[in-house]
mmCIF file of C-alpha atoms and ligand atoms in Angstrom:
data_model
loop_
_atom_site.group_PDB
_atom_site.id
_atom_site.type_symbol
_atom_site.label_atom_id
_atom_site.label_comp_id
_atom_site.label_asym_id
_atom_site.label_seq_id
_atom_site.Cartn_x
_atom_site.Cartn_y
_atom_site.Cartn_z
ATOM 1 C CA MET A 1 106.290 126.669 141.657
ATOM 2 C CA SER A 2 104.683 125.146 144.720
ATOM 3 C CA THR A 3 101.158 123.792 144.575
ATOM 4 C CA ARG A 4 98.813 126.615 145.408
ATOM 5 C CA GLU A 5 96.253 126.006 148.079
ATOM 6 C CA ARG A 6 92.835 125.873 146.462
ATOM 7 C CA THR A 7 90.156 127.251 148.653
ATOM 8 C CA ARG A 8 88.227 129.029 145.906
ATOM 9 C CA PRO A 9 84.872 127.673 144.698
ATOM 10 C CA SER A 10 84.868 125.667 141.465
ATOM 11 C CA PRO A 11 84.242 127.454 138.156
ATOM 12 C CA GLU A 12 80.576 126.938 137.250
ATOM 13 C CA LEU A 13 77.733 127.652 134.858
ATOM 14 C CA ARG A 14 74.240 128.013 136.341
ATOM 15 C CA ASN A 15 71.095 128.160 134.159
ATOM 16 C CA THR A 16 73.387 129.422 131.464
ATOM 17 C CA VAL A 17 71.876 130.326 128.100
ATOM 18 C CA LYS A 18 73.862 131.548 125.110
ATOM 19 C CA GLU A 19 72.056 132.645 121.974
ATOM 20 C CA TYR A 20 73.578 133.864 118.745
ATOM 21 C CA ASP A 21 71.903 135.811 116.008
ATOM 22 C CA GLY A 22 72.207 133.485 113.047
ATOM 23 C CA GLY A 23 71.103 135.811 110.244
ATOM 24 C CA GLY A 24 67.586 136.655 111.405
ATOM 25 C CA GLU A 25 66.970 133.480 113.376
ATOM 26 C CA THR A 26 68.219 132.891 116.905
ATOM 27 C CA VAL A 27 70.613 129.999 117.480
ATOM 28 C CA ARG A 28 70.454 128.680 121.040
ATOM 29 C CA ALA A 29 73.999 127.337 121.515
ATOM 30 C CA LEU A 30 73.594 126.736 125.265
ATOM 31 C CA ALA A 31 70.155 125.955 126.663
ATOM 32 C CA ASP A 32 69.968 126.319 130.431
ATOM 33 C CA VAL A 33 73.249 124.554 131.201
ATOM 34 C CA ASP A 34 74.379 123.703 134.750
ATOM 35 C CA PHE A 35 77.997 122.625 135.038
ATOM 36 C CA SER A 36 80.943 122.842 137.371
ATOM 37 C CA VAL A 37 84.428 121.374 137.526
ATOM 38 C CA ALA A 38 86.070 120.566 140.845
ATOM 39 C CA PRO A 39 89.752 121.155 141.647
ATOM 40 C CA GLY A 40 91.755 118.305 140.132
ATOM 41 C CA GLU A 41 88.806 116.922 138.191
ATOM 42 C CA PHE A 42 89.135 115.995 134.485
ATOM 43 C CA VAL A 43 85.842 116.387 132.608
ATOM 44 C CA ALA A 44 85.483 115.365 128.951
ATOM 45 C CA VAL A 45 82.826 117.163 126.886
ATOM 46 C CA VAL A 46 81.485 115.235 123.900
ATOM 47 C CA GLY A 47 78.679 115.790 121.388
ATOM 48 C CA PRO A 48 77.998 116.301 117.686
ATOM 49 C CA SER A 49 79.502 119.133 115.676
ATOM 50 C CA GLY A 50 77.598 122.397 116.238
ATOM 51 C CA SER A 51 76.064 121.225 119.511
ATOM 52 C CA GLY A 52 77.578 123.978 121.681
ATOM 53 C CA LYS A 53 80.813 122.451 123.013
ATOM 54 C CA SER A 54 83.091 125.357 122.105
ATOM 55 C CA THR A 55 80.455 127.857 123.251
ATOM 56 C CA MET A 56 80.383 126.115 126.635
ATOM 57 C CA LEU A 57 84.181 126.302 126.998
ATOM 58 C CA ASN A 58 84.329 129.917 125.844
ATOM 59 C CA THR A 59 81.558 130.895 128.250
ATOM 60 C CA LEU A 60 83.130 129.087 131.203
ATOM 61 C CA GLY A 61 86.464 130.653 130.228
ATOM 62 C CA LEU A 62 85.087 134.219 130.182
ATOM 63 C CA LEU A 63 85.757 134.689 126.467
ATOM 64 C CA ASP A 64 81.999 134.864 125.803
ATOM 65 C CA VAL A 65 79.238 136.423 127.919
ATOM 66 C CA PRO A 66 76.035 134.380 128.273
ATOM 67 C CA THR A 67 72.638 135.705 127.206
ATOM 68 C CA SER A 68 71.238 134.786 130.627
ATOM 69 C CA GLY A 69 72.189 132.759 133.678
ATOM 70 C CA THR A 70 75.485 133.008 135.515
ATOM 71 C CA VAL A 71 79.151 132.126 135.099
ATOM 72 C CA ARG A 72 81.040 132.003 138.354
ATOM 73 C CA VAL A 73 84.817 131.938 138.433
ATOM 74 C CA ALA A 74 86.731 132.186 141.713
ATOM 75 C CA GLY A 75 83.361 132.660 143.392
ATOM 76 C CA ARG A 76 82.504 135.798 141.419
ATOM 77 C CA ASP A 77 79.688 136.207 138.906
ATOM 78 C CA ALA A 78 81.456 137.125 135.696
ATOM 79 C CA THR A 79 78.253 138.360 134.044
ATOM 80 C CA THR A 80 78.296 141.467 136.248
ATOM 81 C CA MET A 81 81.959 142.265 135.574
ATOM 82 C CA THR A 82 83.118 145.057 133.310
ATOM 83 C CA ASP A 83 85.116 143.964 130.268
ATOM 84 C CA PRO A 84 88.475 144.822 131.892
ATOM 85 C CA GLU A 85 87.494 142.940 135.061
ATOM 86 C CA ARG A 86 86.520 139.912 132.996
ATOM 87 C CA THR A 87 89.783 140.027 131.064
ATOM 88 C CA ARG A 88 91.738 140.198 134.305
ATOM 89 C CA ALA A 89 89.780 137.295 135.826
ATOM 90 C CA ARG A 90 90.350 135.236 132.674
ATOM 91 C CA ARG A 91 94.114 135.778 132.817
ATOM 92 C CA GLU A 92 94.231 134.967 136.488
ATOM 93 C CA TYR A 93 91.938 131.936 136.778
ATOM 94 C CA VAL A 94 91.651 130.297 133.336
ATOM 95 C CA GLY A 95 94.130 128.611 130.979
ATOM 96 C CA PHE A 96 93.281 127.684 127.383
ATOM 97 C CA VAL A 97 94.633 124.952 125.114
ATOM 98 C CA PHE A 98 93.452 124.759 121.488
ATOM 99 C CA GLN A 99 93.623 122.164 118.727
ATOM 100 C CA GLN A 100 95.743 124.526 116.595
ATOM 101 C CA PHE A 101 98.107 125.361 119.514
ATOM 102 C CA TYR A 102 98.052 129.139 118.715
ATOM 103 C CA LEU A 103 101.675 129.716 119.652
ATOM 104 C CA ILE A 104 103.271 132.968 118.455
ATOM 105 C CA GLY A 105 105.582 131.948 115.609
ATOM 106 C CA ASN A 106 108.404 134.432 116.115
ATOM 107 C CA LEU A 107 108.662 133.859 119.872
ATOM 108 C CA THR A 108 110.600 131.067 121.556
ATOM 109 C CA ALA A 109 108.893 128.406 123.668
ATOM 110 C CA LEU A 110 109.959 130.270 126.806
ATOM 111 C CA GLU A 111 108.634 133.597 125.484
ATOM 112 C CA ASN A 112 105.339 131.970 124.520
ATOM 113 C CA VAL A 113 104.909 130.546 128.011
ATOM 114 C CA THR A 114 105.831 133.866 129.621
ATOM 115 C CA LEU A 115 103.454 135.899 127.442
ATOM 116 C CA PRO A 116 100.331 135.644 129.673
ATOM 117 C CA THR A 117 102.348 137.099 132.579
ATOM 118 C CA VAL A 118 103.451 140.360 130.991
ATOM 119 C CA TYR A 119 100.310 142.295 131.957
ATOM 120 C CA ARG A 120 101.378 142.813 135.533
ATOM 121 C CA ASP A 121 104.573 143.114 137.489
ATOM 122 C CA ASP A 122 105.599 139.503 138.013
ATOM 123 C CA PRO A 123 109.308 139.076 138.759
ATOM 124 C CA ASP A 124 109.061 135.281 139.132
ATOM 125 C CA ALA A 125 107.302 134.740 135.817
ATOM 126 C CA GLU A 126 110.294 133.628 133.777
ATOM 127 C CA GLU A 127 111.441 131.169 136.381
ATOM 128 C CA ARG A 128 107.926 129.745 136.611
ATOM 129 C CA ALA A 129 107.801 129.425 132.832
ATOM 130 C CA ARG A 130 111.152 127.596 132.816
ATOM 131 C CA THR A 131 109.976 125.211 135.528
ATOM 132 C CA LEU A 132 106.751 124.491 133.631
ATOM 133 C CA LEU A 133 108.620 123.811 130.382
ATOM 134 C CA ASP A 134 110.973 121.472 132.235
ATOM 135 C CA ARG A 135 108.004 119.720 133.775
ATOM 136 C CA VAL A 136 106.342 119.042 130.405
ATOM 137 C CA GLY A 137 109.584 117.508 129.165
ATOM 138 C CA LEU A 138 110.886 120.479 127.159
ATOM 139 C CA GLY A 139 113.881 121.355 129.299
ATOM 140 C CA ASP A 140 116.079 121.392 126.213
ATOM 141 C CA ARG A 141 113.652 123.364 124.016
ATOM 142 C CA HIS A 142 113.249 126.686 125.857
ATOM 143 C CA ASP A 143 114.840 128.691 123.048
ATOM 144 C CA HIS A 144 113.227 126.916 120.113
ATOM 145 C CA THR A 145 110.568 128.647 118.028
ATOM 146 C CA PRO A 146 107.336 126.769 117.180
ATOM 147 C CA ASP A 147 108.512 125.802 113.669
ATOM 148 C CA GLU A 148 111.391 123.937 115.334
ATOM 149 C CA LEU A 149 108.991 121.860 117.454
ATOM 150 C CA SER A 150 106.815 118.817 116.682
ATOM 151 C CA GLY A 151 103.045 118.943 117.129
ATOM 152 C CA GLY A 152 103.216 117.216 120.490
ATOM 153 C CA GLN A 153 105.961 119.570 121.670
ATOM 154 C CA LYS A 154 103.918 122.578 120.573
ATOM 155 C CA GLN A 155 100.924 121.338 122.519
ATOM 156 C CA ARG A 156 103.103 120.815 125.584
ATOM 157 C CA VAL A 157 104.303 124.437 125.267
ATOM 158 C CA ALA A 158 100.628 125.444 125.099
ATOM 159 C CA ILE A 159 99.896 123.464 128.277
ATOM 160 C CA ALA A 160 102.780 125.184 130.079
ATOM 161 C CA ARG A 161 101.449 128.547 128.861
ATOM 162 C CA ALA A 162 97.954 127.664 130.134
ATOM 163 C CA LEU A 163 99.413 126.986 133.607
ATOM 164 C CA VAL A 164 101.791 129.912 133.986
ATOM 165 C CA ASN A 165 99.378 132.151 135.908
ATOM 166 C CA GLY A 166 98.288 129.339 138.260
ATOM 167 C CA PRO A 167 94.700 128.935 136.963
ATOM 168 C CA ASP A 168 91.776 127.216 138.700
ATOM 169 C CA VAL A 169 90.854 125.489 135.444
ATOM 170 C CA VAL A 170 92.379 124.613 132.074
ATOM 171 C CA LEU A 171 89.947 124.535 129.148
ATOM 172 C CA ALA A 172 91.070 122.465 126.168
ATOM 173 C CA ASP A 173 89.195 122.460 122.827
ATOM 174 C CA GLU A 174 90.104 119.263 120.889
ATOM 175 C CA PRO A 175 93.632 119.231 122.376
ATOM 176 C CA THR A 176 94.667 116.027 120.612
ATOM 177 C CA GLY A 177 92.809 116.727 117.360
ATOM 178 C CA ASN A 178 95.983 117.525 115.407
ATOM 179 C CA LEU A 179 98.149 114.817 116.965
ATOM 180 C CA ASP A 180 98.777 111.179 116.128
ATOM 181 C CA ARG A 181 97.746 108.576 118.650
ATOM 182 C CA ASP A 182 101.072 108.182 120.487
ATOM 183 C CA THR A 183 101.652 111.910 120.674
ATOM 184 C CA GLY A 184 98.089 112.410 121.856
ATOM 185 C CA GLU A 185 98.733 109.933 124.631
ATOM 186 C CA GLN A 186 101.827 111.871 125.756
ATOM 187 C CA VAL A 187 99.801 115.078 125.839
ATOM 188 C CA LEU A 188 97.124 113.316 127.887
ATOM 189 C CA GLY A 189 99.857 112.272 130.298
ATOM 190 C CA GLU A 190 100.700 115.964 130.742
ATOM 191 C CA PHE A 191 97.053 116.729 131.423
ATOM 192 C CA ALA A 192 97.000 114.013 134.078
ATOM 193 C CA GLN A 193 99.812 115.865 135.830
ATOM 194 C CA VAL A 194 97.834 119.102 135.589
ATOM 195 C CA THR A 195 94.919 117.600 137.484
ATOM 196 C CA ASP A 196 97.275 115.888 139.952
ATOM 197 C CA ARG A 197 98.251 119.402 141.007
ATOM 198 C CA GLY A 198 94.681 120.367 141.776
ATOM 199 C CA VAL A 199 93.807 122.257 138.609
ATOM 200 C CA GLY A 200 90.450 121.386 137.019
ATOM 201 C CA LEU A 201 90.488 120.373 133.361
ATOM 202 C CA VAL A 202 87.635 120.490 130.840
ATOM 203 C CA ALA A 203 88.438 118.994 127.444
ATOM 204 C CA VAL A 204 86.153 119.017 124.408
ATOM 205 C CA THR A 205 86.897 115.934 122.361
ATOM 206 C CA HIS A 206 85.862 113.445 119.698
ATOM 207 C CA ASP A 207 88.727 111.233 120.779
ATOM 208 C CA PRO A 208 87.725 108.135 122.805
ATOM 209 C CA GLN A 209 91.285 108.106 124.190
ATOM 210 C CA VAL A 210 90.642 111.461 125.891
ATOM 211 C CA ALA A 211 87.298 110.397 127.311
ATOM 212 C CA GLU A 212 88.966 107.281 128.761
ATOM 213 C CA PHE A 213 91.342 109.506 130.737
ATOM 214 C CA ALA A 214 88.523 111.635 132.145
ATOM 215 C CA ASP A 215 86.953 111.336 135.593
ATOM 216 C CA ARG A 216 83.584 112.255 134.114
ATOM 217 C CA THR A 217 82.095 112.732 130.666
ATOM 218 C CA VAL A 218 79.275 115.127 129.811
ATOM 219 C CA ARG A 219 77.444 115.242 126.482
ATOM 220 C CA ILE A 220 75.962 118.258 124.739
ATOM 221 C CA VAL A 221 73.262 117.877 122.098
ATOM 222 C CA ASP A 222 71.547 121.023 120.731
ATOM 223 C CA GLY A 223 72.918 123.068 123.606
ATOM 224 C CA GLN A 224 71.555 120.718 126.284
ATOM 225 C CA LEU A 225 74.035 119.096 128.630
ATOM 226 C CA THR A 226 73.650 115.629 130.120
ATOM 227 C CA GLU A 227 75.987 113.405 132.116
ATOM 228 C CA ALA A 228 77.245 110.749 129.720
ATOM 229 C CA SER A 229 79.689 108.531 131.579
ATOM 230 C CA GLY A 230 80.054 105.171 129.928
ATOM 231 C CA GLU A 231 79.036 106.337 126.457
ATOM 232 C CA ALA A 232 82.542 107.156 125.331
ATOM 233 C CA ALA A 233 82.640 104.115 123.061
ATOM 234 C CA ASN A 234 80.256 105.776 120.570
ATOM 235 C CA LEU A 235 82.389 108.841 119.968
ATOM 236 C CA SER A 236 83.811 107.739 116.657
ATOM 237 C CA GLN A 237 80.465 108.377 114.887
ATOM 238 C CA GLU A 238 80.695 112.053 115.728
ATOM 239 C CA VAL A 239 83.907 113.150 114.092
ATOM 240 C CA ASP A 240 83.646 116.571 112.440
ATOM 241 C CA PRO A 241 83.824 116.537 108.676
ATOM 242 C CA PRO A 242 87.284 117.694 107.491
HETATM 243 N N1 ADP B 301 79.882 133.644 116.883
HETATM 244 C C1 ADP B 301 78.797 132.954 116.491
HETATM 245 N N2 ADP B 301 77.811 133.556 115.795
HETATM 246 C C2 ADP B 301 76.699 132.879 115.423
HETATM 247 N N3 ADP B 301 76.495 131.569 115.674
HETATM 248 C C3 ADP B 301 77.452 130.915 116.368
HETATM 249 C C4 ADP B 301 78.657 131.556 116.793
HETATM 250 N N4 ADP B 301 79.413 130.650 117.458
HETATM 251 C C5 ADP B 301 78.738 129.489 117.416
HETATM 252 N N5 ADP B 301 77.555 129.637 116.769
HETATM 253 C C6 ADP B 301 76.536 128.609 116.576
HETATM 254 O O1 ADP B 301 76.239 128.042 117.831
HETATM 255 C C7 ADP B 301 76.093 126.630 117.727
HETATM 256 C C8 ADP B 301 77.109 125.930 118.599
HETATM 257 O O2 ADP B 301 78.409 126.166 118.070
HETATM 258 P P1 ADP B 301 79.736 125.596 118.759
HETATM 259 O O3 ADP B 301 79.696 125.939 120.201
HETATM 260 O O4 ADP B 301 80.896 126.097 117.981
HETATM 261 O O5 ADP B 301 79.560 124.018 118.575
HETATM 262 P P2 ADP B 301 80.618 122.823 118.671
HETATM 263 O O6 ADP B 301 81.870 123.350 119.302
HETATM 264 O O7 ADP B 301 79.918 121.778 119.477
HETATM 265 O O8 ADP B 301 80.865 122.357 117.272
HETATM 266 C C9 ADP B 301 76.210 126.303 116.235
HETATM 267 O O9 ADP B 301 74.918 126.300 115.678
HETATM 268 C C10 ADP B 301 77.028 127.461 115.715
HETATM 269 O O10 ADP B 301 76.756 127.681 114.353
HETATM 270 MG MG1 MG B 302 83.802 123.398 118.591
#
């Protein structure tokens, strides 16, 4: 797959508010957030448990619709899209990586990576998936199922899957949270290659190692986002309870 020319505007949140109904009282998970991620930029998102980090990723990734404000992806306001339009935009422009990998257990690595491409006619999809698996160092694991892969290998399959439709941005929620330090570092190396190819990356993390790799760190507290570069050293106080 050749590097796609990126002329589209960066994915962004503008005055974005997300409220949930928390059993009678309203929980404001995002309070007037402004955020964007440039092509090739790696942004780490830190903050205490329950502060709105996952809500921010899910909103930027078109999984969640904000209560007010806008979400722009590929220059289009996703809040005015119909559900099918939003689903299509998500498949086309956004890749997700999760702490728990979320691979399909009875599919091979190659089938997992190809899965996001099956919704449209895409004759090159399998070859792209093979190339991506080779690139993340799994050239000899195409036909292995997830239970035959280590944690780090599973997360590398998930990264390949996130890239298979050529997204503008990859959104990663605690991507190294289930990995030991060395394996986490290998996965971060894969993310560095993602951004080298012009894809934006937003990673929620408690892991100081991740924040060290990032170009920029933002912090969310009670749904409010602030730039937080240089504060990565204090992350260890914020680890979620098991
Ligand atoms: N689907 C939901 N329904 C109700 N409340 C939610 C839902 N998702 C998240 N919340 C609440 O929104 C706030 C932010 O949650 P979240 O974004 O998951 O935080 P974080 O990822 O930083 O731990 C929390 O108070 C959480 O309880
Ligand atoms: Mg979360």
